[in-house]
Every structure is written in C-alpha cells, then in structure tokens.
Short mmCIF file of C-alpha atoms in Angstrom, two decimals:
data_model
loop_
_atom_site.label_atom_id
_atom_site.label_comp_id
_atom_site.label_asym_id
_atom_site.label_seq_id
_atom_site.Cartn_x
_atom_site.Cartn_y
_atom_site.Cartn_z
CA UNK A 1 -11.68 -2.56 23.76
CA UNK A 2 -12.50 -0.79 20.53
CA UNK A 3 -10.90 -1.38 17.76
CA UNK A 4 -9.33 0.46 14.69
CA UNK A 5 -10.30 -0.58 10.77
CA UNK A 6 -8.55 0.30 7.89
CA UNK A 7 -8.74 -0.89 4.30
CA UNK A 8 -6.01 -0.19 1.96
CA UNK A 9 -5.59 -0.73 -2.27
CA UNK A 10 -3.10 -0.22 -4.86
CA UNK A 11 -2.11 -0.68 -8.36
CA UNK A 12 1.04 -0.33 -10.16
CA UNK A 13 1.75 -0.32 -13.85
CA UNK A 14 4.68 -3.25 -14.91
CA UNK A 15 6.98 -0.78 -15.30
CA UNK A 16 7.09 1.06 -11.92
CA UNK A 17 6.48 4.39 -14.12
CA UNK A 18 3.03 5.14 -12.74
CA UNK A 19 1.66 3.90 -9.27
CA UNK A 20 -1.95 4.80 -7.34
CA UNK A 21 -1.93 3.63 -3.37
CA UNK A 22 -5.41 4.31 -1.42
CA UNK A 23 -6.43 3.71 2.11
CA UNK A 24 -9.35 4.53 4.69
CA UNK A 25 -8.49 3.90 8.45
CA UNK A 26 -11.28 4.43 11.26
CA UNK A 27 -10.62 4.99 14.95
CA UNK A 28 -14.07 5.35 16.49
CA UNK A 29 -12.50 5.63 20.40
CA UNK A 30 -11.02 8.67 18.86
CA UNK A 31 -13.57 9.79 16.74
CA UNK A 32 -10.42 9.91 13.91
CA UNK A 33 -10.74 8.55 10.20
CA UNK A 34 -8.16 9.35 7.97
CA UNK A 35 -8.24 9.63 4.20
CA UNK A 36 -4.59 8.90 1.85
CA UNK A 37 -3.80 9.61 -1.41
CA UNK A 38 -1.09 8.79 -3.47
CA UNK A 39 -0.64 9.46 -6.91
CA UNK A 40 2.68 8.83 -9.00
CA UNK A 41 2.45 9.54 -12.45
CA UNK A 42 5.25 9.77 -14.95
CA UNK A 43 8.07 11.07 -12.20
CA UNK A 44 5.57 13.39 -10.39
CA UNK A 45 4.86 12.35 -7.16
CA UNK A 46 0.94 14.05 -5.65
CA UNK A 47 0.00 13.18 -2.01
CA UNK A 48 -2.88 13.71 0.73
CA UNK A 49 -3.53 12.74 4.11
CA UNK A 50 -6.23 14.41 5.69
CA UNK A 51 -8.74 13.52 9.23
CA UNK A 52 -12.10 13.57 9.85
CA UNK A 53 -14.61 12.24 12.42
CA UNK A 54 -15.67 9.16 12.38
CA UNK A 55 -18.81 8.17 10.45
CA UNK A 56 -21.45 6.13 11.00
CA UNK A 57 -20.16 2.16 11.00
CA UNK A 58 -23.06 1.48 8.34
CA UNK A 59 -21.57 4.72 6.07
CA UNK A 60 -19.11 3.70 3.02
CA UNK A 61 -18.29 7.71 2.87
CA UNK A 62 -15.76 9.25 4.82
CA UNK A 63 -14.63 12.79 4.79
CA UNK A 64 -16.44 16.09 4.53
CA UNK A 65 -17.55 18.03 1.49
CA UNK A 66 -13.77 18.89 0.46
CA UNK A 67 -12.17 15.37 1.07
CA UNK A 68 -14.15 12.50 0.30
CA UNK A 69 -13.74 8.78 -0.31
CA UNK A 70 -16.71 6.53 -0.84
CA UNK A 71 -15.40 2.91 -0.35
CA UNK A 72 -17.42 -0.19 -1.65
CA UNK A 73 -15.15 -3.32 -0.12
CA UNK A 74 -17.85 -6.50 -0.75
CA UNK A 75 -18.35 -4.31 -5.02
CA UNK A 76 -14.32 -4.10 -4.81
CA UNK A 77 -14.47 -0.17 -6.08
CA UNK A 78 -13.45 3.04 -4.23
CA UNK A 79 -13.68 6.22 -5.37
CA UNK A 80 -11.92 9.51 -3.67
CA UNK A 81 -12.02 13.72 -4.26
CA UNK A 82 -9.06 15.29 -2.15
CA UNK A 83 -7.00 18.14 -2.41
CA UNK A 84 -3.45 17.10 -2.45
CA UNK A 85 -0.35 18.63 -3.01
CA UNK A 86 3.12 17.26 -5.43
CA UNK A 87 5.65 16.24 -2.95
CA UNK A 88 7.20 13.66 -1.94
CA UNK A 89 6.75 14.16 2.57
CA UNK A 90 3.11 14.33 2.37
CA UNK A 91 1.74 15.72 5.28
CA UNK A 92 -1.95 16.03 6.52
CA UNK A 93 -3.64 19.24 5.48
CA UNK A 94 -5.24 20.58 2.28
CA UNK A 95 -3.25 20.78 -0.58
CA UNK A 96 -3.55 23.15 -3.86
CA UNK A 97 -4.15 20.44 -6.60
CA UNK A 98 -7.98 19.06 -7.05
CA UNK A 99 -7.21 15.41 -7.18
CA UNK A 100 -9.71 12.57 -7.93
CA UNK A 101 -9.20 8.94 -8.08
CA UNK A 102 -11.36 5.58 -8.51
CA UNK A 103 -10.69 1.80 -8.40
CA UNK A 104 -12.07 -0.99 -9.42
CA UNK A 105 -10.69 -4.50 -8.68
CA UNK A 106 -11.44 -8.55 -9.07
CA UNK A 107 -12.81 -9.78 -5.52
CA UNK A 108 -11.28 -13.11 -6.47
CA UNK A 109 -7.44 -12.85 -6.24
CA UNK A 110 -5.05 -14.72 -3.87
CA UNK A 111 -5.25 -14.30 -0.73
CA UNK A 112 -3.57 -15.03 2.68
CA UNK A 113 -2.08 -13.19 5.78
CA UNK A 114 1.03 -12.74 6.80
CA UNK A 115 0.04 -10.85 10.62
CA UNK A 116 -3.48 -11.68 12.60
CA UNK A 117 -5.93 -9.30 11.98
CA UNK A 118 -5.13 -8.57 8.23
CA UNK A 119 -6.61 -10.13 4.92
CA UNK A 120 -4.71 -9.62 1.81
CA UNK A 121 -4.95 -10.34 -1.77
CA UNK A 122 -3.45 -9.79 -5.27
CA UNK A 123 -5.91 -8.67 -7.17
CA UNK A 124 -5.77 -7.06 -10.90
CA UNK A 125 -7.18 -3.22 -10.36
CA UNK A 126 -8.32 -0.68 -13.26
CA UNK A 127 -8.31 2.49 -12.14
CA UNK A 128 -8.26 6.26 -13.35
CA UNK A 129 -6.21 9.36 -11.93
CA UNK A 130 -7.52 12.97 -12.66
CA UNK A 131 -5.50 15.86 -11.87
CA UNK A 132 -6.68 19.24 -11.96
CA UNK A 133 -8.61 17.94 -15.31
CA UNK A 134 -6.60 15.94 -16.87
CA UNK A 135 -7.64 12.17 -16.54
CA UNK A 136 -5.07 9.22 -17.27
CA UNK A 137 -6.04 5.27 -16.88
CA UNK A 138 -3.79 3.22 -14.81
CA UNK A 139 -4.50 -0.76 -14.93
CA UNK A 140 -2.71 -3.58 -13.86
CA UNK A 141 -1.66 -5.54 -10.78
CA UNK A 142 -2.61 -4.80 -7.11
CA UNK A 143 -2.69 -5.27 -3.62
CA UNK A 144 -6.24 -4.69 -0.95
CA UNK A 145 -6.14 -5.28 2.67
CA UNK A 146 -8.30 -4.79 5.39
CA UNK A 147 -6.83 -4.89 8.86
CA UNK A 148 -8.56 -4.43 12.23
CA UNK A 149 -7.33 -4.43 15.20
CA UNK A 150 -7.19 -2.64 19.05
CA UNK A 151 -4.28 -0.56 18.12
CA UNK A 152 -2.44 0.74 15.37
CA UNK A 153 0.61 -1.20 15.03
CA UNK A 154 3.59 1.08 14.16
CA UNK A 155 5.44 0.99 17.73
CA UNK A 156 8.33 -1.43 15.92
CA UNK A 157 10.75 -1.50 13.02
CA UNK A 158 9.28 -3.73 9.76
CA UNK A 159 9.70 -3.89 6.20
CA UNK A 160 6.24 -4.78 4.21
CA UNK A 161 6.61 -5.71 0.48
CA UNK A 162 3.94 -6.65 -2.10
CA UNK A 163 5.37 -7.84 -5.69
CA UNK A 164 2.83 -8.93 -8.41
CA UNK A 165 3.32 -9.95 -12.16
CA UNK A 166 1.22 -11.95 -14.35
CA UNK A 167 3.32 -15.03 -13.28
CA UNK A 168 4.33 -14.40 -9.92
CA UNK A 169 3.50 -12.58 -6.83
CA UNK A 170 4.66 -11.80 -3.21
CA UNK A 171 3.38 -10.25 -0.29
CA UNK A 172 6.01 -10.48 2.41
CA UNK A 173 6.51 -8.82 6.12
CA UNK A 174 9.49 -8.50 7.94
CA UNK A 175 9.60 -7.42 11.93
CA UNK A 176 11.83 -8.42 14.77
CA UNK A 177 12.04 -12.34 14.95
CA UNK A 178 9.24 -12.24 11.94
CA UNK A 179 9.98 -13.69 8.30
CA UNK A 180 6.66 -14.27 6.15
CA UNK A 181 5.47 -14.48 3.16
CA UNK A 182 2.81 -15.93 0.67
CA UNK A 183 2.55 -16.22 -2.82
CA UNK A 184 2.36 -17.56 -5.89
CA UNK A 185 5.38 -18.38 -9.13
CA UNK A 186 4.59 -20.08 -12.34
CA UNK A 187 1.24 -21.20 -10.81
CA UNK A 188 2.84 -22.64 -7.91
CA UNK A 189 1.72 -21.13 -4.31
CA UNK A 190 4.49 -19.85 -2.00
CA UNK A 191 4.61 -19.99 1.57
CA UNK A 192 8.43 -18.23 2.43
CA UNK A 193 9.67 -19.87 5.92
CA UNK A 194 12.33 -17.40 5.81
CA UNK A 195 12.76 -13.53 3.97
CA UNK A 196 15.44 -11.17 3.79
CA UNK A 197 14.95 -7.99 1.96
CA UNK A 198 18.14 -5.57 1.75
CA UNK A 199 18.29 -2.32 3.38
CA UNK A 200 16.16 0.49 1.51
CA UNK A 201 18.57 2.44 -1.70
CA UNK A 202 18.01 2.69 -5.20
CA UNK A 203 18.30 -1.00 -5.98
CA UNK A 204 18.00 -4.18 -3.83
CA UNK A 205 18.07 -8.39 -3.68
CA UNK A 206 15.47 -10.16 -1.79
CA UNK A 207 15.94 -13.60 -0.85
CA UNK A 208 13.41 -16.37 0.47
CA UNK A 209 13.39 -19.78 0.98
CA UNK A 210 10.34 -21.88 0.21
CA UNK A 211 11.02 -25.23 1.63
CA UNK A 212 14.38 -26.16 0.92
CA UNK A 213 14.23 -23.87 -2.27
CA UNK A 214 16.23 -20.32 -2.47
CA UNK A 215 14.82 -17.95 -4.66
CA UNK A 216 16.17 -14.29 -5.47
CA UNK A 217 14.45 -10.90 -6.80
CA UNK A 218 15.96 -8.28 -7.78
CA UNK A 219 14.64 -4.84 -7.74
CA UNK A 220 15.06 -1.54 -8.40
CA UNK A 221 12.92 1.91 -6.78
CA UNK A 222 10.78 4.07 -9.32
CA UNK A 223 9.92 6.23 -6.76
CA UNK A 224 10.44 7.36 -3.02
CA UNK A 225 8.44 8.84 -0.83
CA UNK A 226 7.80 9.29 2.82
CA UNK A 227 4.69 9.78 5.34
CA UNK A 228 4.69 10.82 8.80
CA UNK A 229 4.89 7.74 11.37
CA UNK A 230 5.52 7.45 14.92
CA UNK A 231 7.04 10.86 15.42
CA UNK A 232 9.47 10.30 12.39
CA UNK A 233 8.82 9.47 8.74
CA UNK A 234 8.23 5.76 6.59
CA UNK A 235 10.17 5.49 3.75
CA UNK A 236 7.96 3.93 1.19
CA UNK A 237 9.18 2.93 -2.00
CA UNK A 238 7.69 1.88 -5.81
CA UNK A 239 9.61 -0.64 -7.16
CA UNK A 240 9.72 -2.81 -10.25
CA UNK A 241 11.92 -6.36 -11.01
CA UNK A 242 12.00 -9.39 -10.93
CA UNK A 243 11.06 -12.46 -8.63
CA UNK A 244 13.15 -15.73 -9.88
CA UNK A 245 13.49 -13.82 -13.11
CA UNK A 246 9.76 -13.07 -13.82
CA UNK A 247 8.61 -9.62 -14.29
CA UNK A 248 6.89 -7.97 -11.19
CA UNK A 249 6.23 -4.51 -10.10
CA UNK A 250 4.98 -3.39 -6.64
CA UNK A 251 5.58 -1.76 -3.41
CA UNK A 252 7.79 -2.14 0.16
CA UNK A 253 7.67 0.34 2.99
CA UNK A 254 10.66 0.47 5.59
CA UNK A 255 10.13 1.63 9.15
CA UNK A 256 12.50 2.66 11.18
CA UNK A 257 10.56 2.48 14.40
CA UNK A 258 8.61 5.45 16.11
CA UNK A 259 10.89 8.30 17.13
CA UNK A 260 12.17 8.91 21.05
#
C-alpha cells in the first residue's frame, strides 16, 4: 500500500506573542501534496493551505510558481512563498497577502515518539516572517516531525501538545485509551505513563505522572485558530505557561473527531 509523508516544524517565542507552524504532506496514490502556513504575529493571525500534485520523491520543492516550499529535512531549513490570507478558519485557496517564511533549526534536539510512524524532536529554530514586505525575526524553541504512514490518521478524537522552555519540555498525545508523553525537566528525561490535559478554553491544567511523580502545568492560549479536518474544523491553540513551574511556550491541537 502506498503511503502518505508529511514533515511538520514550528517555533514559538517564550511569550506566546508571536508563533510560525509549517508543514509539507505528500499523498502520491492521490497525486495530492499540500502546503500550510501559519503565521501569528503580535495578535494577527495569517494562514494558507493550498494542494498541488505530487512531485518527484527525489524533489525537496513542492508547489507551483505561486505557492512554493523548498524543504531541506537532513540541512534542518525550509523555506516557503504562499499567498495567505489574516484569519483565523484558514481554508485552502489563494489568499491576498504575499507571505514568505524560512526556518532554520539544530538537527540535534530530543527526540522520541509518542505514535508509530512519527519522529519528533525539540529543537531550537531561528526563523524570519515577511509579510507583504515587512520582515520580522522569530527565534526560539520548536517542534519537527516527520510522520509516514498508509493513511492519514484523523478518523478519531485526540489532543496533541508540544511545550518547550529552556529547562523543560513536553510533547504529549492523547486519543481514546492513549496517554503519552516524553520529555525532559531540569535535565531530567520524562517518560509520562499517564496525561490529562483539560478541555480546550482560554486557560487550562495539565497533569502527568512520571513514575510515581505528579507534576502540573498550567497554561494559558495566545491564540486560537482552526483548520478544516474530517468534515469539521481542529481547534488549534498557541499557548504559553508553565510545566512544574518552569517557563514554556508551545502548541496543543484538539480534535473533535471527523464530522457524520
């Protein structure tokens, strides 16, 4: 059976003020790549989502002459021109706002799995954000993945968080009769046996147990924004807090489950 790629990065500043999220996916049984964008500077919210065939397997360029990313996994940079418009329900099309993006992150962060198929790792990520012109720099902590796998896996509920700091970090998945996480705090690693996140609002408490240790976060959403999914929409969510009372910033995306 063939299978689907995708490869996904992201950076957010300590603060939850400004936020860049990337990612590629290739479906080469339907000749369907996808290009996403996501931009949040300073309370503005910019998003694109666009589809393209699929290119060669060799070809680190996806996208026509209009929407292109160029992605450079084994370098750790990618690199993106799109057209994207300031909502927050991005849908595919073309928007009216020339957006360009690149990223460049360490190769040699933590890394683990928390679902077959999928490497992850915290990584630190400098990147730049130019909208219609105007170029801002946006460096700090991050998240890449690359998942493949024979189909696209968004036919049940989860809730998918990544946390970093300079002292801790988090990636965590939630799914029906799934708790995981990995991780690291105060230059410990963490390996969660159990995870409960609360229900998606403005702030929220995470708890986890790492052995026979409890540990709490507490964090609160910088931004909110939602993407088409399985007939409905994912409410995905830029957060910033603290993990055990040490500074981290990040991302969690809550899925409902696909629609009908």
């Amino acid at each position: 059976m063939t299978q689907t790629w995708s490869a996904y990065v992201d950076v957010v500043s300590g603060d939850g003020t400004r936020a860049l999220i990337v990612r590629v996916s290739h479906d080469p049984a339907a000749d369907r790549a996808e290009i996403w964008v996501h931009a949040f500077i300073d309370g503005r919210l910019f998003g694109h989502m666009s589809a393209h065939p699929c290119p060669p397997l060799a070809a680190s360029t996806t996208g026509d002459a209009r929407q292109q990313a160029v992605l450079d996994l084994p370098g750790g940079r990618f690199s993106a021109h799109v057209m994207a418009s300031e909502t927050d329900r991005t849908v595919f099309g073309e928007g009216p706002i020339a957006l360009d993006v690149t990223l460049a992150w360490a190769t040699d962060g933590q890394q683990g799995s928390n679902l077959r198929g999928r490497n992850e790792r915290l990584v630190k990520v400098d990147a730049t954000v130019t909208l219609d012109g105007q170029c801002i720099d946006l460096s700090g902590w991050g998240h890449q993945h690359t998942q493949l796998q024979e189909q696209p896996r968004f036919a049940v509920p989860f809730t998918y968080l990544s946390l970093r700091g300079d002292e801790a970090g988090l990636v965590g998945l939630l799914a029906s009769n799934l708790q995981r996480g990995f991780g690291h705090l105060r230059g410990v690693a963490l390996n969660a046996t159990a995870l409960r996140v609360d229900p998606p609002a403005v702030r929220r408490t995470l708890q986890m147990t790492i052995a026979d240790t409890h540990l709490q976060g507490n964090l609160s959403r910088t931004y909110q924004y939602w993407i088409p999914m399985g007939g409905g929409w994912r409410d995905g969510s830029i957060v910033a807090g603290a993990l055990d009372g040490v500074p981290v910033s990040g991302v969690i995306n809550d899925y409902a489950g696909p629609v009908g």
